[in-house]
PDB file of C-alpha atoms in Angstrom:
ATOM      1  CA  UNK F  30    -127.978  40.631  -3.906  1.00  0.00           C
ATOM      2  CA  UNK F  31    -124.965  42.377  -5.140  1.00  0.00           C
ATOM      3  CA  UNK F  32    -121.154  42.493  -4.426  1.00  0.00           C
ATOM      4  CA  UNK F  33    -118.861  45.926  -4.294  1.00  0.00           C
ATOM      5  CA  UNK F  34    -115.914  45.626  -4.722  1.00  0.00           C
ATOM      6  CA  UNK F  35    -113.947  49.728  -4.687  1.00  0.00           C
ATOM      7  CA  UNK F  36    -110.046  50.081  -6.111  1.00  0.00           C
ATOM      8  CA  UNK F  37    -108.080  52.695  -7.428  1.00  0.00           C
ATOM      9  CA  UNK F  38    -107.409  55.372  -3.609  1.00  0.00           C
ATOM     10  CA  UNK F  39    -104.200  56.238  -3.086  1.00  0.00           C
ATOM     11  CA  UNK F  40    -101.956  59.567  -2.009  1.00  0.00           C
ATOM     12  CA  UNK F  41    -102.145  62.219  -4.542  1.00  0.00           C
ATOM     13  CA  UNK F  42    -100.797  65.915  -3.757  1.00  0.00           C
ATOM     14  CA  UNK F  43    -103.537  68.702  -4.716  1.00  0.00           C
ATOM     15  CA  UNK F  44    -104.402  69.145  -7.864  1.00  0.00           C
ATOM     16  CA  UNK F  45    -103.703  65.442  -8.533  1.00  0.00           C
ATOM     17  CA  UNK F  46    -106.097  63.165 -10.610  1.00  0.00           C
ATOM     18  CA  UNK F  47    -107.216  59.865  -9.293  1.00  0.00           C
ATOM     19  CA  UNK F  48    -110.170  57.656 -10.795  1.00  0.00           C
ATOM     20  CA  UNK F  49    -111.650  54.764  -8.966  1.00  0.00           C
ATOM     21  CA  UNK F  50    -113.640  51.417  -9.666  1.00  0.00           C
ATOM     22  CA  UNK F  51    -116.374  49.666  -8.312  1.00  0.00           C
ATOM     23  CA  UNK F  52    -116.486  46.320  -9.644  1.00  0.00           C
ATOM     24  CA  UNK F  53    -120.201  44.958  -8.795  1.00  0.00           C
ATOM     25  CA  UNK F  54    -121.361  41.057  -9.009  1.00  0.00           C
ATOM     26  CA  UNK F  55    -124.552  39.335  -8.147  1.00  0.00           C
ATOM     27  CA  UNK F  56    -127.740  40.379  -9.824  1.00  0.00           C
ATOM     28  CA  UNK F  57    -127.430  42.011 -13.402  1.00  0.00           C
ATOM     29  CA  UNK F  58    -125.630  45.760 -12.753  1.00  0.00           C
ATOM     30  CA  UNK F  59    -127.570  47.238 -15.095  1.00  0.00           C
ATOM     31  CA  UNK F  60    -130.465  47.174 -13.141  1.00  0.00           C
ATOM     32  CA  UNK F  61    -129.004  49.199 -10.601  1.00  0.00           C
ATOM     33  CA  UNK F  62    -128.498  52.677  -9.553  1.00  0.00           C
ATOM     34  CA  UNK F  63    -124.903  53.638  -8.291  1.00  0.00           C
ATOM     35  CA  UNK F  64    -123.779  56.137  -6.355  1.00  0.00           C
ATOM     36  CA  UNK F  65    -120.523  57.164  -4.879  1.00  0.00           C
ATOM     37  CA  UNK F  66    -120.249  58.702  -1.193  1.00  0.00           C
ATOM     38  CA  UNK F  67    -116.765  59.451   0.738  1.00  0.00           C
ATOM     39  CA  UNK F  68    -116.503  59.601   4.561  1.00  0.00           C
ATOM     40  CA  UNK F  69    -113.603  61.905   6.410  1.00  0.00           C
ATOM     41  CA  UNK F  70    -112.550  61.150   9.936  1.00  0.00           C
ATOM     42  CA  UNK F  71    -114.789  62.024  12.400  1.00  0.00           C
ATOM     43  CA  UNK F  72    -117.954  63.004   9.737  1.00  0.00           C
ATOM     44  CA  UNK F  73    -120.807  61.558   8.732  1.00  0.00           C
ATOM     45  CA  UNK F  74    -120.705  59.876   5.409  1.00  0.00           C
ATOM     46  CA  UNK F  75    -122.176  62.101   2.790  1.00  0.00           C
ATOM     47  CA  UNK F  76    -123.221  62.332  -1.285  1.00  0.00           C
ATOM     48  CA  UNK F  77    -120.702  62.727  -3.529  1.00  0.00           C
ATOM     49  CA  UNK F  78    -122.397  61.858  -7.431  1.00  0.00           C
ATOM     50  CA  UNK F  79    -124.633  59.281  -8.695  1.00  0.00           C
ATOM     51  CA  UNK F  80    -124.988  57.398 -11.511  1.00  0.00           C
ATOM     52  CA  UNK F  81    -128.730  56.045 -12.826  1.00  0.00           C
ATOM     53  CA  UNK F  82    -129.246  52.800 -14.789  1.00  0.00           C
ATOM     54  CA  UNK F  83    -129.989  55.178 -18.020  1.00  0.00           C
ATOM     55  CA  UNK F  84    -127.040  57.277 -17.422  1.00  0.00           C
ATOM     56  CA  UNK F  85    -128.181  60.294 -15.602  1.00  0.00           C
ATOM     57  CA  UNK F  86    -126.004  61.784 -13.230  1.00  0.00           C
ATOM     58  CA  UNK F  87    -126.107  64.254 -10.118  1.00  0.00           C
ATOM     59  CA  UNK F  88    -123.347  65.702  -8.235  1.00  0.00           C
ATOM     60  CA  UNK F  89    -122.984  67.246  -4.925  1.00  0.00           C
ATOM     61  CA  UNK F  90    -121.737  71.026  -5.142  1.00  0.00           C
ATOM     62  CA  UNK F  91    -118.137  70.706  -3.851  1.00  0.00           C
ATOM     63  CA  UNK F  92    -117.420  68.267  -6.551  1.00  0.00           C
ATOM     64  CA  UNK F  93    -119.158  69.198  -9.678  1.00  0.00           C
ATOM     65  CA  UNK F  94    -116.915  70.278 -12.191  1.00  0.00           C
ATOM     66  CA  UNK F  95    -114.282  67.704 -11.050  1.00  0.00           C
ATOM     67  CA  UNK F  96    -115.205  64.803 -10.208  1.00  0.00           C
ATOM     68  CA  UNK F  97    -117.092  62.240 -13.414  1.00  0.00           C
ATOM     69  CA  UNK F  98    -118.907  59.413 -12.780  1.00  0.00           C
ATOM     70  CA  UNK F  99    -119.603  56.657 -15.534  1.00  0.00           C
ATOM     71  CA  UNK F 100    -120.314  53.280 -15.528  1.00  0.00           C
ATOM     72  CA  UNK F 101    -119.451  50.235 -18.215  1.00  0.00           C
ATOM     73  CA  UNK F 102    -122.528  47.475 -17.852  1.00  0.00           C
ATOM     74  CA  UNK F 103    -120.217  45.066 -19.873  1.00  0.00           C
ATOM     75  CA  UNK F 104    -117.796  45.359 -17.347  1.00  0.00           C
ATOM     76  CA  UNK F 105    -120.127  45.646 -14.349  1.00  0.00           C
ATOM     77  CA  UNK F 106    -118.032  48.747 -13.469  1.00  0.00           C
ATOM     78  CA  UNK F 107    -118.755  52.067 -12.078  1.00  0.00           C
ATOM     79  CA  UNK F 108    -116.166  54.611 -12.390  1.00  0.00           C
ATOM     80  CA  UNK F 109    -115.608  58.055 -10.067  1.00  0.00           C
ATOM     81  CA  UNK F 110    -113.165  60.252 -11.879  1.00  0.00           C
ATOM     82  CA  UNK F 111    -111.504  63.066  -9.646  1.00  0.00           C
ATOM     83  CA  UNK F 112    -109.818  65.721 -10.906  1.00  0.00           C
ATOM     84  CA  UNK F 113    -108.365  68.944  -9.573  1.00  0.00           C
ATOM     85  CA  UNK F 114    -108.087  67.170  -6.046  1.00  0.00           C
ATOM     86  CA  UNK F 115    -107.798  69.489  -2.661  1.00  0.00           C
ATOM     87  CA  UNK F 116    -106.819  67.782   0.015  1.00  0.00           C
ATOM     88  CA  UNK F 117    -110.497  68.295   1.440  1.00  0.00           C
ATOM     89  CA  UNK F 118    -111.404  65.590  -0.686  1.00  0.00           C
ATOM     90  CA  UNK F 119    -109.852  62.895   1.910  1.00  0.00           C
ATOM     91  CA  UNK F 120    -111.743  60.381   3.055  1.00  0.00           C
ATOM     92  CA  UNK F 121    -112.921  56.631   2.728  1.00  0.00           C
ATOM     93  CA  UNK F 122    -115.151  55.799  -0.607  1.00  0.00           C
ATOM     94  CA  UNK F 123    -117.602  53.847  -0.976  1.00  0.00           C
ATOM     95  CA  UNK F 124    -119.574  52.814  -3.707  1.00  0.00           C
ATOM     96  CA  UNK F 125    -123.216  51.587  -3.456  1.00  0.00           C
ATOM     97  CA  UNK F 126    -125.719  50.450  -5.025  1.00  0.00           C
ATOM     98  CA  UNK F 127    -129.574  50.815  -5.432  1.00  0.00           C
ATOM     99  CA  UNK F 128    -132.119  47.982  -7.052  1.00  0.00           C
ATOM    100  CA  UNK F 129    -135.100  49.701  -6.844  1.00  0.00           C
ATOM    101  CA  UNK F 130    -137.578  49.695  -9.915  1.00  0.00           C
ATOM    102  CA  UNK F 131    -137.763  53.388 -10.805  1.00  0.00           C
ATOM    103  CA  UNK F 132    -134.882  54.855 -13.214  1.00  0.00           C
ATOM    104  CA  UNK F 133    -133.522  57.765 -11.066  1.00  0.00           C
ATOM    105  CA  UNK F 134    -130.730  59.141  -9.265  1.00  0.00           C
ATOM    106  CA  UNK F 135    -130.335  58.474  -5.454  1.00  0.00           C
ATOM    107  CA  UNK F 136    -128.398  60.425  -3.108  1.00  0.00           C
ATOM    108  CA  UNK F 137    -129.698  59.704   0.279  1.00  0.00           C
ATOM    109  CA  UNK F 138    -127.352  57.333   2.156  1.00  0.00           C
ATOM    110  CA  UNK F 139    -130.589  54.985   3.340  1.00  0.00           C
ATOM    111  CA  UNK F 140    -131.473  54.748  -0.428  1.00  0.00           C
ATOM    112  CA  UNK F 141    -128.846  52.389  -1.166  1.00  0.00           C
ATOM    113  CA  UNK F 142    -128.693  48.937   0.006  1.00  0.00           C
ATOM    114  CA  UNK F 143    -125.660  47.142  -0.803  1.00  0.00           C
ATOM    115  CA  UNK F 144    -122.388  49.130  -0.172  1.00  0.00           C
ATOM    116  CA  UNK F 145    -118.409  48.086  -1.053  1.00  0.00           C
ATOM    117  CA  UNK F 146    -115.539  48.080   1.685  1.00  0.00           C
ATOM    118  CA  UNK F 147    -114.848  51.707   1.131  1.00  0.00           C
ATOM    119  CA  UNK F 148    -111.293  53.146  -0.835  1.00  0.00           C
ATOM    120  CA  UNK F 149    -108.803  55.684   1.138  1.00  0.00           C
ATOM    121  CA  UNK F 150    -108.670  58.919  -0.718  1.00  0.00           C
ATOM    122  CA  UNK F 151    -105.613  60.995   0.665  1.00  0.00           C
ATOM    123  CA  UNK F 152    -104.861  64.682  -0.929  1.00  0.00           C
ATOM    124  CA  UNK F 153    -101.507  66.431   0.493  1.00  0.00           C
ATOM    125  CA  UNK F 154    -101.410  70.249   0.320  1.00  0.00           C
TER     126      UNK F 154
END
């Protein structure tokens, strides 16, 4: 089993930079896939980028280009950098994380089985 543990939201105005961390303990990170998914108020939690245990990574459309996500195995960290924020980027974050044995990206919310506390996001206009 593993631990999530998300820092780093806050209140940015647009166009604003904010990066967050997932800190993960328990089994050896490595092994894991990560992904990062936001929820707004009153929507269903959805994809926002992965992160696989070799270091490919997939994106949903309304971030790509701004948002980066990278992860440090020495540090048991995964990392969501956001960039060129709009304030239709707020929501709760949440980081997760996915054990199973074959080396791809995930970006299904029932692919993931361990999920952190969730982050507030908030972008002013």
């Amino acid at each position: 089993q593993v631990q999530l543990v998300e820092s780093g939201g806050g209140s940015v105005q647009a166009g604003g930079s904010l990066r967050l961390s997932c800190a993960a303990s328990g089994r050896t990170f490595s092994t894991y896939a990560m992904g990062w998914f936001r929820q707004a108020p009153g929507k269903e939690r959805e994809f926002v980028a992965a992160i696989s245990r070799s270091d490919s990574t997939y994106y949903a459309d309304s971030v790509k280009g701004r948002f980066t996500i990278s992860r440090d195995n020495a540090k048991n960290t995964v990392y969501l950098q956001m960039n060129s924020l709009k304030p239709e980027d707020t929501a709760v974050y949440y980081c997760a994380a996915n054990g199973a044995s074959y080396s791809g990206v995930y970006y299904r919310t029932d692919e993931y089985a361990y999920w952190g506390q969730g982050t507030q996001v908030t972008v002013s206009s």
